[in-house]
Coordinates of C-alpha atoms in Angstrom, one line a residue:
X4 CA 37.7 -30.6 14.2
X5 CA 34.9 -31.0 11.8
X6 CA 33.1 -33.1 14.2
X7 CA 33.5 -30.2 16.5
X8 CA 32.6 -27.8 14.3
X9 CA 29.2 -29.8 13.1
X10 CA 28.0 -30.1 16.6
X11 CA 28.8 -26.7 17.7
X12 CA 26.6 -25.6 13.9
X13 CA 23.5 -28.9 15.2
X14 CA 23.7 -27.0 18.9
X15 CA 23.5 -23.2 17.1
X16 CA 20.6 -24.6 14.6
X17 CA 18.7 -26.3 17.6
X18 CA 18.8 -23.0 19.9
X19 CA 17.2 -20.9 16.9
X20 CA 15.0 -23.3 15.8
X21 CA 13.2 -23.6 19.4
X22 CA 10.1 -21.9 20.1
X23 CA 11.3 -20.9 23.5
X24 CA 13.8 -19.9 21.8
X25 CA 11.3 -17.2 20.0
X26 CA 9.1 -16.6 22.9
X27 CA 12.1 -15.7 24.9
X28 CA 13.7 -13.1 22.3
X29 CA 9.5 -11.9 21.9
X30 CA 9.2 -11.4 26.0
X31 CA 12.6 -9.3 25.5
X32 CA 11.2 -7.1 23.0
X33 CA 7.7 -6.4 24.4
X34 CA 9.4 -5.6 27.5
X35 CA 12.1 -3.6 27.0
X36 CA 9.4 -1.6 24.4
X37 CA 7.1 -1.2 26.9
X38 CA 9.8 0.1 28.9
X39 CA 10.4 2.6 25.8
X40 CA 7.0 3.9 26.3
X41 CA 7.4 5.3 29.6
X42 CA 10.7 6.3 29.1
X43 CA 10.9 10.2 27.2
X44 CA 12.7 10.0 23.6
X45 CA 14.5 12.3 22.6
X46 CA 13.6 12.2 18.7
X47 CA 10.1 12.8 20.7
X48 CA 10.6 14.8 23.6
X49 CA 14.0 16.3 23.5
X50 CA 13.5 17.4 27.1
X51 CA 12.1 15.1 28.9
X52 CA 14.9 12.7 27.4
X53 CA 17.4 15.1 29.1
X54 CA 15.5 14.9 33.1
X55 CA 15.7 10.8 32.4
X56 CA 18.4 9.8 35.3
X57 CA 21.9 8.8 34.1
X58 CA 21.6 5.2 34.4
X59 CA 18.7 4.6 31.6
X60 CA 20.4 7.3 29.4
X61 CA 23.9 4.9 29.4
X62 CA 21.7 1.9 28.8
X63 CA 20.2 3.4 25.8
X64 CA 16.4 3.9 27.1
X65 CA 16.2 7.1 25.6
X66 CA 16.8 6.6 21.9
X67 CA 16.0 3.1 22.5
X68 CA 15.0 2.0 18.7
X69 CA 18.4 3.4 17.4
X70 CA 20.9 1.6 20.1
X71 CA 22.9 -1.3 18.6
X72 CA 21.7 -3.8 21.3
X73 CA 17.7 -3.5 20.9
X74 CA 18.6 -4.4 17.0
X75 CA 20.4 -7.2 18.0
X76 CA 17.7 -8.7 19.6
X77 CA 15.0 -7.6 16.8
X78 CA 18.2 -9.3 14.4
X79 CA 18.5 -12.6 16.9
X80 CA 14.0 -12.8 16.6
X81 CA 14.6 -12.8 12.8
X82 CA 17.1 -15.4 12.8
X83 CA 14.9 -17.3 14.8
X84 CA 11.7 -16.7 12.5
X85 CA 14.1 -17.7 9.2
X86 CA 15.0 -21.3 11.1
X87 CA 11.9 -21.9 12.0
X88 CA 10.3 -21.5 8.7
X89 CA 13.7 -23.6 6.9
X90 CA 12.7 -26.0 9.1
X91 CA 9.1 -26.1 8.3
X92 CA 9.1 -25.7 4.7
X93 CA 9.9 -29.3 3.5
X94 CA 6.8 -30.4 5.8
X95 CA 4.8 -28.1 4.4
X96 CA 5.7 -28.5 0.9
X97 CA 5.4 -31.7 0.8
X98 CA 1.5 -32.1 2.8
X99 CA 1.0 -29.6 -0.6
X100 CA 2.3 -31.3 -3.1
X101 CA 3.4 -34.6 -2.3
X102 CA 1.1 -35.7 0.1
X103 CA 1.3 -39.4 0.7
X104 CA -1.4 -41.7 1.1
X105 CA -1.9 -44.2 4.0
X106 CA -0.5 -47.7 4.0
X107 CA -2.5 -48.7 6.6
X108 CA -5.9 -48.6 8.4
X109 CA -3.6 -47.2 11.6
X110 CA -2.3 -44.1 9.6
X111 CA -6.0 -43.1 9.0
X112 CA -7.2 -39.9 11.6
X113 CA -8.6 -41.6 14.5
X114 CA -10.8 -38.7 16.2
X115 CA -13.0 -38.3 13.0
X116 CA -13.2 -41.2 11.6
X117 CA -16.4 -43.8 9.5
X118 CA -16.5 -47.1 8.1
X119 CA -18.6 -48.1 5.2
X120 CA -19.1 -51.4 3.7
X121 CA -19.7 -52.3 0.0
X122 CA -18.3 -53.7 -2.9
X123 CA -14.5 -52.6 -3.9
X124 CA -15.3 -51.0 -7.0
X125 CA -18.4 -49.4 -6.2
X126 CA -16.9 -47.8 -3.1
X127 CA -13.8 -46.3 -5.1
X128 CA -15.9 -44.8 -7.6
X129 CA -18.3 -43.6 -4.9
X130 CA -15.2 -42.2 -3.2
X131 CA -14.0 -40.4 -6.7
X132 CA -17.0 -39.3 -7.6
X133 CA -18.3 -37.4 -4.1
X134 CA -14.9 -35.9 -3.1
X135 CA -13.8 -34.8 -6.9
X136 CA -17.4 -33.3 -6.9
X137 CA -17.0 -31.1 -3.4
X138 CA -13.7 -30.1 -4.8
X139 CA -10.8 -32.1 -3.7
X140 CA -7.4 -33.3 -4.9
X141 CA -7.3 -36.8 -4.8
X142 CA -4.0 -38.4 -4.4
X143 CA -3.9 -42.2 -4.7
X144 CA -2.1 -45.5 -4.0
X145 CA -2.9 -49.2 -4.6
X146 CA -1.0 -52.3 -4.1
X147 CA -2.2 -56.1 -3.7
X148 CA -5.3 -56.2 -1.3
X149 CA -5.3 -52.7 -0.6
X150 CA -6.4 -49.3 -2.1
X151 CA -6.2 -45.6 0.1
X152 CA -6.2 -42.2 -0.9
X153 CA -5.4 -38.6 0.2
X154 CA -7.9 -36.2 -0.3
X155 CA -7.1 -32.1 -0.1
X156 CA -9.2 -29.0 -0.3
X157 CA -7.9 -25.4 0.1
X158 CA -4.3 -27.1 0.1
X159 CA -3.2 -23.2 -0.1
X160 CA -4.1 -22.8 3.2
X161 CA -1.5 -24.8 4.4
X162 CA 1.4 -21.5 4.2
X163 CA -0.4 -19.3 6.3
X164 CA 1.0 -19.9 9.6
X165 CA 4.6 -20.1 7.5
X166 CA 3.8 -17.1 5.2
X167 CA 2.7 -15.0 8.9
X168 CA 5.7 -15.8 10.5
X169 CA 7.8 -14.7 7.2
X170 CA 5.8 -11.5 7.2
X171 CA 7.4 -10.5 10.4
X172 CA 10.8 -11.1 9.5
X173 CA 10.5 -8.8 6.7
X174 CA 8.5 -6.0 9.2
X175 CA 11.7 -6.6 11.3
X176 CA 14.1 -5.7 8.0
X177 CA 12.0 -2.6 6.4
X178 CA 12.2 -1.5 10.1
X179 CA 15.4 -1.7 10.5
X180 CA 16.5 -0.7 7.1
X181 CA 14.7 2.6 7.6
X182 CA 16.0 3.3 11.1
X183 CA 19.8 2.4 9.8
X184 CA 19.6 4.6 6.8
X185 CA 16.6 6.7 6.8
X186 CA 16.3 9.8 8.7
X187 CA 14.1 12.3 10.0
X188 CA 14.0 15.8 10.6
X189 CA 12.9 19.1 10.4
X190 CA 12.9 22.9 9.3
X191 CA 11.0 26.3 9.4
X192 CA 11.8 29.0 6.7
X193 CA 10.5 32.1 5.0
X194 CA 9.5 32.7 2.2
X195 CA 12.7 33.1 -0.8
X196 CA 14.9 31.2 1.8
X197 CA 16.9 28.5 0.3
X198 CA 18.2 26.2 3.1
X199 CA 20.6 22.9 2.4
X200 CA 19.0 19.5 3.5
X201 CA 22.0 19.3 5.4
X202 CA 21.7 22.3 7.8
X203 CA 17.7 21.1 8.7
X204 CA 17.3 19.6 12.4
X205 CA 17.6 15.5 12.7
X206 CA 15.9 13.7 15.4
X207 CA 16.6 10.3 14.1
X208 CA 19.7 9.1 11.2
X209 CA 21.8 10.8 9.0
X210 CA 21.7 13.2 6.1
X211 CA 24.2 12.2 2.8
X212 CA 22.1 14.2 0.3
X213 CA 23.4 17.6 -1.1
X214 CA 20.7 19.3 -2.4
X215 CA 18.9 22.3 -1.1
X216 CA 15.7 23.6 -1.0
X217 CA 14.2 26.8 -1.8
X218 CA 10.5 28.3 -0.4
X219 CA 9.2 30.0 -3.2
X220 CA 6.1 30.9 -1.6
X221 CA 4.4 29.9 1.8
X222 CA 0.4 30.5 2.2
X223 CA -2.0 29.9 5.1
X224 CA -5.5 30.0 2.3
X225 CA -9.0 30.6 3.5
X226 CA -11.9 30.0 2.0
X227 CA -14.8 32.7 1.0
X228 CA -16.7 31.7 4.6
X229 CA -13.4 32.5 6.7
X230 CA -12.8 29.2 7.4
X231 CA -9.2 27.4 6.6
X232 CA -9.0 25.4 3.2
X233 CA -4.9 24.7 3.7
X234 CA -1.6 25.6 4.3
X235 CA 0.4 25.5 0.8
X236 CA 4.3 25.7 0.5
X237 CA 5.6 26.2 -3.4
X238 CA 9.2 24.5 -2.9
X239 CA 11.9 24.2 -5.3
X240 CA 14.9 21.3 -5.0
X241 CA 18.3 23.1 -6.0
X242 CA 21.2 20.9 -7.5
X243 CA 24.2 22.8 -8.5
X244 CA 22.8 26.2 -8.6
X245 CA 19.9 24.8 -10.7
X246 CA 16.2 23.7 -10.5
X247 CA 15.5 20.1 -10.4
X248 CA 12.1 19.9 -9.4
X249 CA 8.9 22.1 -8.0
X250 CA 6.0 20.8 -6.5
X251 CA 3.1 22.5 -4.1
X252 CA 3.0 20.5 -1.1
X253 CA 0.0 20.8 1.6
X254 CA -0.8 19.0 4.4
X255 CA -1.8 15.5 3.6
X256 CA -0.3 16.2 -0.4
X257 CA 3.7 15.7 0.4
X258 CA 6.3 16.2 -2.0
X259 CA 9.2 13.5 -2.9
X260 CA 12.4 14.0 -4.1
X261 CA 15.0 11.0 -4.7
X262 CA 13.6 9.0 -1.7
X263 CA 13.3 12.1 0.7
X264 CA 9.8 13.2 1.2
X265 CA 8.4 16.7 2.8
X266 CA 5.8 16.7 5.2
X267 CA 3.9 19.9 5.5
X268 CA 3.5 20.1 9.4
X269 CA 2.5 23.5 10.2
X270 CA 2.8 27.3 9.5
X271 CA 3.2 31.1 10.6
X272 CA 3.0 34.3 10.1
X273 CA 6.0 36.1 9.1
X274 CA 6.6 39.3 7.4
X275 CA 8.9 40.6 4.6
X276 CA 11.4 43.3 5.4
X277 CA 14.7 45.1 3.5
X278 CA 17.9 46.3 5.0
X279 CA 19.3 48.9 3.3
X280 CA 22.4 49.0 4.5
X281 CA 24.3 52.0 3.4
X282 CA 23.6 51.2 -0.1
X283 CA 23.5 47.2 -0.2
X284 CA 19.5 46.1 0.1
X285 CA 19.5 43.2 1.8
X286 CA 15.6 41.0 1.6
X287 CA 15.0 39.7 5.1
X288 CA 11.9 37.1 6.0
X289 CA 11.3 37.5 10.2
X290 CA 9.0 35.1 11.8
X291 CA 6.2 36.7 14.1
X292 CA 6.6 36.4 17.9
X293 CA 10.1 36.4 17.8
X294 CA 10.7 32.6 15.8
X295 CA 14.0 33.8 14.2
X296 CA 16.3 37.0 14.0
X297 CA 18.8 38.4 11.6
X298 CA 21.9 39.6 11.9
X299 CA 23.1 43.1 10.5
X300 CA 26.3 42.1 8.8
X301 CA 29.3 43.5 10.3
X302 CA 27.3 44.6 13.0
X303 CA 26.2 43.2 16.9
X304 CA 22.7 44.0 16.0
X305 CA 19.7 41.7 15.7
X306 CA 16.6 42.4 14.5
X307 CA 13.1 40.4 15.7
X308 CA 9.8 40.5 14.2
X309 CA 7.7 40.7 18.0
X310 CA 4.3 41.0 17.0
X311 CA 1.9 41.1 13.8
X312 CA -1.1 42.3 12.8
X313 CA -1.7 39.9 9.9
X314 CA -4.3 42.0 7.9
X315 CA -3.5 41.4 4.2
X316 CA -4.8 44.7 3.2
X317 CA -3.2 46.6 5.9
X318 CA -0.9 44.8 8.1
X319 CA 0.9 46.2 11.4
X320 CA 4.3 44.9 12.7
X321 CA 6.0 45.4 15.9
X322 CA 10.1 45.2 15.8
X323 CA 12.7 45.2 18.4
X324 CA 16.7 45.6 17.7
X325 CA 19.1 44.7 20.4
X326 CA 22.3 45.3 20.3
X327 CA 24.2 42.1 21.9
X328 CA 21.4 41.1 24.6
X329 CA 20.4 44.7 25.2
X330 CA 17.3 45.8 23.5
X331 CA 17.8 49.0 22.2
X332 CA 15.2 49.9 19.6
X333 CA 11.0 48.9 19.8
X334 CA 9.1 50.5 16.9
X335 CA 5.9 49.8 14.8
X336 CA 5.4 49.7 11.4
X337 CA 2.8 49.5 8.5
X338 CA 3.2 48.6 5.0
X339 CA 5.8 50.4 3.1
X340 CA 7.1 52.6 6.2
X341 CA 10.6 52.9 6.6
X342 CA 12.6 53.7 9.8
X343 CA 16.5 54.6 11.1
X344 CA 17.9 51.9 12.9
X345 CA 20.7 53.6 15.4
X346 CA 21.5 55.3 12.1
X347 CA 23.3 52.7 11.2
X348 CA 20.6 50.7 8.4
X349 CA 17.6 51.4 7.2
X350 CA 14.0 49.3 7.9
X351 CA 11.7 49.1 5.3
X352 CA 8.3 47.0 5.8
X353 CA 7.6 44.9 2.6
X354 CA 4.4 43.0 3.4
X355 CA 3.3 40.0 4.9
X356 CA 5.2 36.2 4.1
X357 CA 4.6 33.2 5.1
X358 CA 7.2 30.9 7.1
X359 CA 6.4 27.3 6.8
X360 CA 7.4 24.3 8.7
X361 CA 8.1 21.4 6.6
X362 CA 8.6 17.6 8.2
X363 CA 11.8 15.7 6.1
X364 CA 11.5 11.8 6.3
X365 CA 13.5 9.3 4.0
X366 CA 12.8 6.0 5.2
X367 CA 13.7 3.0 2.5
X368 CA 12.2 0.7 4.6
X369 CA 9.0 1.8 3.8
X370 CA 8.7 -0.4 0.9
X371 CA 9.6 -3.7 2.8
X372 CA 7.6 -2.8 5.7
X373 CA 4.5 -2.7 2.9
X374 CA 5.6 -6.3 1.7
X375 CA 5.5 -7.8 5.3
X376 CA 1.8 -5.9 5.7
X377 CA 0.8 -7.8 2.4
X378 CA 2.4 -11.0 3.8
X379 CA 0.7 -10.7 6.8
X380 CA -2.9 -10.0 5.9
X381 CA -2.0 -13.0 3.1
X382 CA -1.2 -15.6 5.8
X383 CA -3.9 -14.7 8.1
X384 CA -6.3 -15.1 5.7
X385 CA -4.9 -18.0 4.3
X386 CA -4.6 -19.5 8.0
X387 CA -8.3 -18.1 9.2
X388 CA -10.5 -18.0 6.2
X389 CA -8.7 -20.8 4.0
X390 CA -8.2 -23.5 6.5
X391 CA -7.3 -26.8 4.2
X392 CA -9.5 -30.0 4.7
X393 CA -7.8 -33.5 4.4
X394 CA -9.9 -36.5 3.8
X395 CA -7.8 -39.9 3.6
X396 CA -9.3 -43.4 3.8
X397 CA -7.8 -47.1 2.7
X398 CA -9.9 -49.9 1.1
X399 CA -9.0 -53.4 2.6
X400 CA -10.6 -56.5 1.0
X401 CA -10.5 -59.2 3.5
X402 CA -13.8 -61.5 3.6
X403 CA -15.6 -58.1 2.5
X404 CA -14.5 -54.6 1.1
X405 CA -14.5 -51.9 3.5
X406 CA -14.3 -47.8 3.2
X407 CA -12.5 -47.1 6.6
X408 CA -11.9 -43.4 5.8
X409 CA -10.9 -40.2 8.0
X410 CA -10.5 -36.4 8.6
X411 CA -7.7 -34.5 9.9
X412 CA -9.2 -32.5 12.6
X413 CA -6.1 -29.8 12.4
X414 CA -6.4 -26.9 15.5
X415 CA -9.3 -24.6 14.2
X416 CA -11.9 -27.7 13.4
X417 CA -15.1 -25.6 12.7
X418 CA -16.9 -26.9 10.0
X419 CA -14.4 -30.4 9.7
X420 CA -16.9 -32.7 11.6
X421 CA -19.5 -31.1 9.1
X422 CA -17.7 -31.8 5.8
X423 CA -16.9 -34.9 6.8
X424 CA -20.6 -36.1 8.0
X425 CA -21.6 -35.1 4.5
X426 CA -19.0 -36.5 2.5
X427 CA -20.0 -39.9 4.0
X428 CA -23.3 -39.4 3.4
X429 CA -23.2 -39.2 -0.1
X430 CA -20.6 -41.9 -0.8
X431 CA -23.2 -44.3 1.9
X432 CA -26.1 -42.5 -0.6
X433 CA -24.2 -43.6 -3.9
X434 CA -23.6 -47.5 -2.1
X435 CA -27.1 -47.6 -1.5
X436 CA -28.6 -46.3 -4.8
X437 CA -25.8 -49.1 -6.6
X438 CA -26.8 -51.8 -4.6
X439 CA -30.4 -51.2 -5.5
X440 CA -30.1 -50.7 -9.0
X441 CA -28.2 -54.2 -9.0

């Protein structure tokens, strides 16, 4: 049974551990994203999600980043990557740290290679001398009759195909983590309206926080030439009846509250009424062009804000009433008139007010998705800029000492042939000089 059990685990390990493995599981996700792209979403476009036909709606296609199966395969790629890397790390480790010198003339690089001929000691210490000088770390070994070495530069450079292949398995995480607890969503409210984070409108997650928030003010702000300096919303975070926090968010300035972070996305005109309804004055915010309606308590009528003049020293408003889906009242309205409503309430103008639209985003993958970025712009660097050189040669004393020494080429060898023609250059050079001071 543990036989069994082993092989099924040495069968499991060598599947993930393939690279067809990982090109497979890549070819999946490119396609079935590019797939996503022509395909409406509904946390994008609600209705052009809802004209998709029935087939790519039951297969997911049109909330394709939430469905269980496309983060399956994101999950499978990662367990891929992980293996991949376990399995490389112990080689790479070791070329780092433990490198080990060649025990033979076969073991040194054959398609950059030289020989050189001299005397045993001069030839080590020519060998010392030039490569600790260029900046290597020498690594050595010497039994009877024999004397190699393993020369490194840039050993660092060695992790960044390892480190770039780590930085997408933590890209896959953050993304996930934020599309399998984050959310996102979005609300529009008036000015003194305090709405709770749970009634706003979710495209993507779920909400579990409790608080509110409150718009304490709400300002499309121009500057002296006319021209638009910002939209500004002053918003409040309620907790228990109390305030927790304030800020003045703007576009590109967003607020943050316990992970959850308001976007300022855009903004209207609204303005600022009272219903005095027989006694009880009731502050109403109405957005212009019709963007909301309230509800005369105890009553079947609604009242719309239709049109605006947004002058801010004399502003004009055109209201409609309906009574169920009948309209039965148009009327306009400057600042500070009043006017019967079916004698049932009265409509007072108060001024102008802003009604601001406010993106809500928590996404606590954003963190890990900034570690993979770092990881990633590390190992490319490391692997494109940083490329390691390894230098190893062997001194055998037969009826003469030679210098039979060698460069890995590696896969990017710009600049190895170059590095190496020097380096033997100057150890020939220091021969030379030592045989003619003799």
């Amino acid at each position: 049974m543990n036989d069994q059990s082993e092989g099924v685990m040495e069968k499991v390990w060598n599947i993930f551990s393939s690279m067809k493995t990982g090109v497979f599981l890549l070819g999946v996700v490119a396609v079935v994203s590019g797939i996503g792209t022509l395909i409406p979403q509904e946390a994008l476009d609600p209705k052009g999600a809802q004209s998709v036909s029935a087939i790519w709606k039951t297969l997911g296609f049109t909330h394709l980043y939430a469905t269980i199966w496309f983060r399956l395969v994101l999950g499978l790629l990662c367990v891929n990557l992980i293996v991949c890397s376990v399995q490389r790390f112990s080689g790479i480790y070791r070329k780092t740290f433990k490198p080990n010198p060649p025990q033979s003339s076969k073991a040194i690089p054959q398609k950059i290679q030289a020989k050189i001929s001299g005397p045993e000691s001069e030839l080590r210490a020519a060998v010392m001398k030039v490569l600790t000088g260029k900046g290597y770390r020498l690594t050595t070994s010497e039994q009877e009759g024999r004397w190699s070495f393993i020369a490194q530069k840039r050993r660092w450079g060695n992790w960044g195909s390892l480190l770039t292949h780590l930085a997408f398995v933590v890209l896959i995480l953050g993304a996930l983590v934020g599309s399998m607890i984050g959310f996102k969503g979005y609300f529009m409210a008036g000015v003194g309206d305090t709405l709770p984070i749970k009634q706003i409108e979710v495209s993507k997650g779920n909400v579990n926080e409790n608080f509110s928030m409150k718009i304490n003010s709400a300002e499309d702000r121009k500057l002296a030439n006319g021209e638009r300096d910002n939209w500004y919303t002053d918003m409040s975070i309620i907790e228990s009846g109390k305030e927790v926090a304030r800020q003045t968010l703007s576009v590109n300035h967003p607020f943050t509250y316990q992970g959850v972070t308001f976007y300022q996305a855009n903004f209207a005109q609204g303005g600022k009424f009272t219903v005095d309804l027989k006694g009880q004055k009731i502050p109403v915010v109405l957005q212009d062009q019709g963007g909301n309606y309230f509800q005369v308590p105890g009553t079947d009528l609604y009242l719309f804000l239709s049109a605006m003049k947004a002058d801010p020293k004399a502003p004009v408003v055109l209201y409609q009433v309906y009574q169920g889906n009948s309209p039965i009242k148009m009327g306009q309205m400057s600042l500070g008139q009043a006017d019967n409503i079916d004698n049932t309430f009265t409509l007072t103008f108060d001024g102008m007010a802003g009604y601001t639209g406010l993106q809500v985003k928590k996404d606590p993958g954003v963190n890990v998705v900034w570690l993979g970025c770092a990881l990633l712009m590390l190992g490319l660097i490391l692997s494109f800029y940083w490329r390691p050189h390894t230098l190893s040669g062997i001194i055998e004393t037969k009826k003469e000492s030679s210098l039979l020494l060698g460069a890995v080429r590696g896969r990017l060898a710009v600049g190895t042939q170059e590095e190496f023609n020097q380096a033997v250059t100057d150890v020939e050079g220091l021969i030379t000089a030592g045989s003619a001071g003799s």
